[in-house]
Amino acid sequence: SACLVGSEMCIRDRLEVNSPLVRSASRHSITDAGLGSCIEHLGAFLDAQEHGDKGRGALTDLGMQTRPEYKERPVRGVQVTLPPGAEPELPNGGKRLYFFDPDLHLPMLIITYDDRNQEVEYYHYDRLIAPAGLDGDDFNPDKLWSGSKTAGK
């Protein structure tokens, strides 16, 4: 079906989560997006490191770092060194940097580099709202695209 958003025409279609059209916009599946997944990955790295398993990579505390995204004050940085083969998207390995918001203590900035030190991912969560006050209607395309949902519910 089609819809009109502002002055642009869009086409509504159902796509599988791992379809090439969906995956072409990101190196990861949509099911692997967001802070929850990021925290789970960090937990898995920590657990593996505590048990002497370096196959997933090595975790290093970088201490307090100055970042342009956080002009007011330094943020804690952590680096995960990814060995070759640890992630399909980085066949030759690389590194992922996590920077933690000083107030929220959550990884709000994540930057990944490949083995040539080229930036391949950059995620900056700069507007965390919790609780967000969302319900099922906020994710229901029939309600979102029909125009039947009113502001403020």
Coordinates of N, CA and C in Angstrom, one line a residue:
S1 N 0.8 -1.2 0.0 CA 0.0 0.0 0.0 C 0.9 1.2 0.0
A2 N 0.3 2.4 -0.3 CA 1.1 3.6 -0.4 C 0.5 4.6 0.6
C3 N 1.3 5.6 1.0 CA 0.9 6.6 1.9 C 1.6 7.9 1.5
L4 N 1.1 9.0 2.0 CA 1.7 10.3 1.8 C 2.2 10.9 3.1
V5 N 3.5 11.1 3.2 CA 4.1 11.6 4.5 C 4.7 13.0 4.1
G6 N 4.1 14.0 4.7 CA 4.5 15.4 4.3 C 4.3 15.6 2.9
S7 N 5.3 15.9 2.1 CA 5.2 16.0 0.7 C 5.8 14.9 -0.1
E8 N 6.2 13.8 0.7 CA 6.8 12.7 0.0 C 5.9 11.4 0.0
M9 N 6.0 10.7 -1.1 CA 5.2 9.5 -1.2 C 6.1 8.3 -0.7
C10 N 5.4 7.4 0.0 CA 6.1 6.2 0.5 C 5.3 5.0 0.2
I11 N 6.0 3.8 0.2 CA 5.4 2.6 -0.1 C 5.5 1.7 1.2
R12 N 4.4 1.2 1.6 CA 4.4 0.3 2.8 C 4.5 -1.1 2.3
D13 N 5.4 -1.8 2.9 CA 5.6 -3.2 2.5 C 6.0 -4.0 3.8
R14 N 5.8 -5.3 3.8 CA 6.3 -6.1 4.9 C 7.6 -6.8 4.4
L15 N 8.6 -6.6 5.2 CA 9.9 -7.2 4.9 C 10.3 -8.1 6.1
E16 N 11.0 -9.1 5.7 CA 11.6 -10.0 6.7 C 12.7 -9.3 7.4
V17 N 12.9 -9.6 8.6 CA 14.0 -8.9 9.4 C 15.3 -9.0 8.8
N18 N 15.7 -10.2 8.3 CA 17.0 -10.4 7.7 C 17.0 -10.3 6.1
S19 N 16.0 -9.7 5.6 CA 16.0 -9.5 4.1 C 17.1 -8.6 3.7
P20 N 17.7 -8.8 2.5 CA 18.8 -7.9 2.0 C 18.4 -6.4 2.0
L21 N 17.1 -6.1 1.8 CA 16.7 -4.7 1.8 C 16.8 -4.1 3.1
V22 N 16.5 -4.9 4.2 CA 16.6 -4.4 5.5 C 18.0 -4.3 6.0
R23 N 18.8 -5.4 5.7 CA 20.2 -5.5 6.2 C 21.1 -4.5 5.4
S24 N 20.7 -4.0 4.2 CA 21.6 -3.1 3.5 C 21.8 -1.8 4.2
A25 N 20.9 -1.4 5.1 CA 21.0 -0.1 5.8 C 21.9 -0.2 7.1
S26 N 22.2 -1.4 7.5 CA 23.0 -1.6 8.7 C 23.8 -2.9 8.6
R27 N 24.9 -2.9 9.4 CA 25.8 -4.0 9.4 C 25.2 -5.1 10.4
H28 N 24.1 -4.8 11.1 CA 23.6 -5.7 12.1 C 22.1 -5.8 11.9
S29 N 21.5 -6.9 12.3 CA 20.1 -7.1 12.3 C 19.4 -6.1 13.2
I30 N 18.1 -5.7 12.9 CA 17.4 -4.8 13.7 C 17.2 -5.4 15.1
T31 N 17.2 -6.8 15.2 CA 17.0 -7.4 16.5 C 18.3 -7.3 17.4
D32 N 19.3 -6.8 16.8 CA 20.6 -6.6 17.5 C 20.9 -5.1 17.8
A33 N 19.8 -4.3 17.7 CA 20.0 -2.8 17.8 C 19.7 -2.3 19.2
G34 N 20.2 -1.2 19.6 CA 19.8 -0.5 20.8 C 20.8 -0.8 22.0
L35 N 20.5 -0.1 23.0 CA 21.3 -0.2 24.2 C 21.3 -1.5 24.9
G36 N 20.1 -2.2 24.9 CA 20.1 -3.5 25.6 C 21.0 -4.5 25.0
S37 N 21.1 -4.5 23.7 CA 22.0 -5.4 23.0 C 23.4 -5.1 23.2
C38 N 23.7 -3.8 23.2 CA 25.0 -3.3 23.5 C 25.5 -3.7 24.9
I39 N 24.6 -3.6 25.9 CA 25.0 -4.0 27.3 C 25.2 -5.5 27.4
E40 N 24.3 -6.3 26.6 CA 24.5 -7.7 26.6 C 25.8 -8.1 26.0
H41 N 26.2 -7.5 25.0 CA 27.5 -7.8 24.3 C 28.7 -7.5 25.3
L42 N 28.6 -6.3 25.9 CA 29.7 -6.0 26.9 C 29.7 -7.0 28.0
G43 N 28.5 -7.4 28.5 CA 28.5 -8.4 29.6 C 29.1 -9.7 29.1
A44 N 28.9 -10.1 27.9 CA 29.4 -11.4 27.4 C 31.0 -11.2 27.2
F45 N 31.5 -10.1 26.8 CA 32.9 -9.9 26.8 C 33.5 -10.0 28.2
L46 N 32.9 -9.3 29.1 CA 33.4 -9.4 30.5 C 33.4 -10.8 31.0
D47 N 32.3 -11.5 30.8 CA 32.2 -12.9 31.3 C 33.3 -13.7 30.7
A48 N 33.5 -13.6 29.3 CA 34.5 -14.4 28.7 C 35.9 -14.1 29.2
Q49 N 36.2 -12.8 29.4 CA 37.5 -12.3 29.8 C 37.7 -12.9 31.2
E50 N 36.7 -12.8 32.1 CA 36.9 -13.3 33.5 C 37.2 -14.8 33.5
H51 N 36.7 -15.5 32.5 CA 37.0 -17.0 32.4 C 38.2 -17.3 31.5
G52 N 39.0 -16.3 31.1 CA 40.2 -16.6 30.3 C 39.9 -16.8 28.9
D53 N 38.7 -16.6 28.4 CA 38.4 -16.8 27.0 C 38.7 -15.6 26.2
K54 N 39.7 -15.6 25.4 CA 40.1 -14.4 24.6 C 39.5 -14.5 23.1
G55 N 38.7 -15.5 22.8 CA 38.2 -15.8 21.5 C 37.3 -14.7 21.1
R56 N 36.6 -14.0 22.0 CA 35.6 -13.0 21.7 C 36.3 -11.6 21.6
G57 N 37.5 -11.5 22.2 CA 38.2 -10.3 22.2 C 38.7 -9.9 23.6
A58 N 39.5 -8.9 23.7 CA 40.0 -8.4 24.9 C 39.4 -7.1 25.3
L59 N 39.1 -6.9 26.5 CA 38.4 -5.7 27.0 C 39.5 -4.9 27.8
T60 N 39.6 -3.6 27.5 CA 40.6 -2.7 28.1 C 39.9 -1.5 28.6
D61 N 40.2 -1.1 29.8 CA 39.6 0.2 30.4 C 40.6 1.3 29.9
L62 N 40.0 2.3 29.2 CA 40.8 3.4 28.6 C 40.8 4.6 29.6
G63 N 40.1 4.4 30.7 CA 40.1 5.5 31.7 C 39.2 6.7 31.2
M64 N 39.4 7.8 31.7 CA 38.5 9.0 31.4 C 39.1 9.6 30.1
Q65 N 38.2 9.9 29.1 CA 38.6 10.4 27.8 C 37.8 11.6 27.5
T66 N 38.4 12.5 26.7 CA 37.8 13.7 26.2 C 37.2 13.4 24.9
R67 N 35.9 13.6 24.7 CA 35.2 13.4 23.4 C 34.4 14.6 23.0
P68 N 34.4 14.9 21.7 CA 33.7 16.1 21.3 C 32.2 16.0 21.5
E69 N 31.7 14.8 21.6 CA 30.2 14.6 21.9 C 29.9 15.0 23.3
Y70 N 30.9 15.0 24.2 CA 30.6 15.3 25.6 C 31.6 16.5 26.0
K71 N 31.2 17.6 25.6 CA 32.1 18.8 25.8 C 32.2 19.2 27.2
E72 N 31.2 19.0 28.0 CA 31.2 19.5 29.4 C 32.3 18.8 30.3
R73 N 32.5 17.4 30.0 CA 33.4 16.7 30.9 C 33.8 15.4 30.3
P74 N 34.9 14.8 30.8 CA 35.4 13.6 30.3 C 34.4 12.4 30.5
V75 N 34.5 11.4 29.7 CA 33.7 10.2 29.8 C 34.6 8.9 29.9
R76 N 34.1 7.9 30.6 CA 34.9 6.7 30.7 C 34.9 5.9 29.4
G77 N 36.0 5.5 28.9 CA 36.1 4.7 27.7 C 36.6 3.3 27.9
V78 N 36.0 2.4 27.1 CA 36.4 1.0 27.2 C 36.6 0.5 25.7
Q79 N 37.7 -0.2 25.5 CA 38.0 -0.8 24.2 C 37.9 -2.3 24.2
V80 N 37.2 -2.8 23.2 CA 37.2 -4.2 22.9 C 38.0 -4.5 21.7
T81 N 39.1 -5.2 21.8 CA 39.9 -5.6 20.6 C 39.3 -6.9 20.1
L82 N 38.8 -6.9 18.9 CA 38.1 -8.0 18.2 C 39.1 -8.8 17.4
P83 N 39.4 -10.0 17.7 CA 40.3 -10.8 16.9 C 39.7 -11.2 15.5
P84 N 40.5 -11.6 14.6 CA 39.9 -12.0 13.3 C 38.9 -13.2 13.5
G85 N 37.8 -13.1 12.8 CA 36.8 -14.2 12.9 C 35.8 -14.0 14.0
A86 N 36.0 -13.1 14.9 CA 35.1 -13.0 16.1 C 33.8 -12.4 15.7
E87 N 33.7 -11.6 14.6 CA 32.5 -11.1 14.1 C 32.5 -11.2 12.6
P88 N 31.4 -11.7 12.0 CA 31.4 -11.9 10.5 C 31.6 -10.5 9.8
E89 N 31.2 -9.4 10.3 CA 31.3 -8.1 9.7 C 32.7 -7.6 9.7
L90 N 33.6 -8.2 10.6 CA 35.0 -7.8 10.7 C 35.9 -9.0 10.6
P91 N 35.9 -9.6 9.4 CA 36.7 -10.8 9.2 C 38.1 -10.8 9.6
N92 N 38.7 -9.6 9.5 CA 40.2 -9.5 9.9 C 40.3 -8.8 11.3
G93 N 39.2 -8.8 12.0 CA 39.3 -8.2 13.4 C 39.1 -6.7 13.3
G94 N 39.3 -6.1 14.5 CA 39.1 -4.6 14.6 C 39.0 -4.3 16.1
K95 N 38.4 -3.1 16.3 CA 38.2 -2.7 17.7 C 36.9 -1.9 17.8
R96 N 36.3 -2.0 19.0 CA 35.1 -1.3 19.3 C 35.3 -0.5 20.6
L97 N 35.0 0.8 20.5 CA 35.2 1.7 21.6 C 33.8 2.0 22.2
Y98 N 33.6 1.9 23.5 CA 32.4 2.3 24.2 C 32.7 3.4 25.1
F99 N 31.9 4.5 25.1 CA 32.0 5.6 26.0 C 30.8 5.7 26.8
F100 N 30.9 5.9 28.1 CA 29.8 5.8 29.0 C 29.4 7.2 29.5
D101 N 28.1 7.5 29.3 CA 27.6 8.8 29.8 C 27.9 9.0 31.3
P102 N 28.4 10.1 31.7 CA 28.8 10.3 33.1 C 27.6 10.3 34.0
D103 N 26.5 10.7 33.6 CA 25.3 10.7 34.5 C 24.5 9.4 34.4
L104 N 24.3 8.9 33.3 CA 23.5 7.7 33.1 C 24.3 6.4 33.3
H105 N 25.6 6.4 33.2 CA 26.5 5.3 33.3 C 26.1 4.2 32.3
L106 N 25.7 4.6 31.2 CA 25.3 3.7 30.1 C 26.2 4.0 28.9
P107 N 26.5 2.9 28.0 CA 27.3 3.1 26.8 C 26.5 3.9 25.8
M108 N 26.7 5.2 25.8 CA 25.9 6.1 24.9 C 26.6 6.4 23.6
L109 N 27.9 6.1 23.5 CA 28.6 6.3 22.3 C 29.4 5.1 22.0
I110 N 29.2 4.5 20.8 CA 29.9 3.3 20.4 C 30.5 3.5 19.0
I111 N 31.8 3.3 18.9 CA 32.5 3.5 17.6 C 33.3 2.2 17.3
T112 N 33.2 1.7 16.1 CA 33.9 0.5 15.7 C 34.8 0.8 14.5
Y113 N 36.0 0.2 14.6 CA 37.0 0.4 13.5 C 37.4 -1.0 13.0
D114 N 37.7 -1.1 11.7 CA 38.1 -2.4 11.2 C 39.6 -2.5 11.4
D115 N 40.2 -3.6 10.8 CA 41.6 -3.9 11.0 C 42.6 -2.8 10.4
R116 N 42.0 -2.0 9.5 CA 42.8 -0.9 8.9 C 42.6 0.4 9.6
N117 N 41.9 0.4 10.7 CA 41.6 1.5 11.6 C 40.6 2.5 10.9
Q118 N 39.8 2.0 10.0 CA 38.7 2.7 9.3 C 37.5 2.6 10.1
E119 N 36.8 3.8 10.4 CA 35.6 3.7 11.2 C 34.5 3.1 10.3
V120 N 33.9 2.0 10.9 CA 32.8 1.3 10.2 C 31.5 1.4 10.9
E121 N 31.4 1.9 12.1 CA 30.2 2.1 12.9 C 30.3 3.3 13.8
Y122 N 29.3 4.0 13.9 CA 29.2 5.1 14.8 C 27.8 5.2 15.3
Y123 N 27.6 5.0 16.6 CA 26.3 5.1 17.3 C 26.4 6.1 18.4
H124 N 25.7 7.1 18.4 CA 25.6 8.1 19.5 C 24.2 8.2 20.0
Y125 N 23.9 7.7 21.1 CA 22.6 7.8 21.7 C 22.6 9.1 22.5
D126 N 21.9 10.1 22.0 CA 22.1 11.4 22.7 C 20.8 11.9 23.3
R127 N 19.7 11.2 23.2 CA 18.4 11.6 23.7 C 17.7 10.4 24.4
L128 N 18.2 9.8 25.4 CA 17.6 8.7 26.1 C 16.4 9.3 26.9
I129 N 15.3 8.7 26.7 CA 14.1 9.1 27.5 C 13.6 7.8 28.2
A130 N 13.6 7.8 29.5 CA 13.1 6.6 30.2 C 12.3 7.1 31.4
P131 N 11.1 6.5 31.6 CA 10.5 5.7 30.7 C 9.9 6.4 29.5
A132 N 9.8 5.8 28.4 CA 9.4 6.5 27.1 C 7.9 6.6 27.0
G133 N 7.2 5.8 27.7 CA 5.7 5.9 27.7 C 5.1 5.4 26.4
L134 N 5.8 4.5 25.7 CA 5.3 3.9 24.5 C 4.4 2.7 24.8
D135 N 3.5 2.4 23.9 CA 2.7 1.2 24.0 C 2.6 0.5 22.6
G136 N 1.9 -0.6 22.5 CA 1.8 -1.3 21.3 C 1.4 -0.5 20.1
D137 N 0.5 0.5 20.3 CA 0.1 1.3 19.2 C 1.3 2.1 18.5
D138 N 2.3 2.4 19.3 CA 3.4 3.1 18.8 C 4.3 2.3 17.8
F139 N 4.0 1.0 17.7 CA 4.7 0.1 16.8 C 3.7 -0.6 15.9
N140 N 2.5 -0.2 15.9 CA 1.5 -0.8 15.0 C 1.4 0.0 13.7
P141 N 1.8 -0.5 12.6 CA 1.8 0.3 11.4 C 0.4 0.6 10.9
D142 N -0.6 -0.2 11.2 CA -2.0 0.1 10.8 C -2.5 1.3 11.6
K143 N -2.1 1.5 12.8 CA -2.5 2.7 13.5 C -1.6 3.9 13.2
L144 N -0.3 3.6 13.0 CA 0.6 4.7 12.7 C 0.4 5.3 11.4
W145 N 0.1 4.5 10.4 CA -0.1 5.0 9.0 C -1.5 5.4 8.6
S146 N -2.4 5.0 9.5 CA -3.8 5.3 9.1 C -4.2 6.8 9.5
G147 N -3.4 7.4 10.4 CA -3.7 8.7 10.8 C -4.8 8.7 11.9
S148 N -5.1 7.5 12.4 CA -6.1 7.5 13.5 C -5.6 7.7 14.9
K149 N -4.3 7.7 15.0 CA -3.7 7.9 16.4 C -3.6 9.4 16.6
T150 N -4.0 9.9 17.8 CA -4.0 11.3 18.1 C -2.8 11.6 19.0
A151 N -2.3 12.8 18.9 CA -1.2 13.2 19.7 C -1.6 13.1 21.2
G152 N -0.7 12.6 22.0 CA -0.9 12.5 23.4 C -1.8 11.4 23.8
K153 N -2.3 10.6 22.8 CA -3.1 9.4 23.1 C -4.4 9.9 23.7

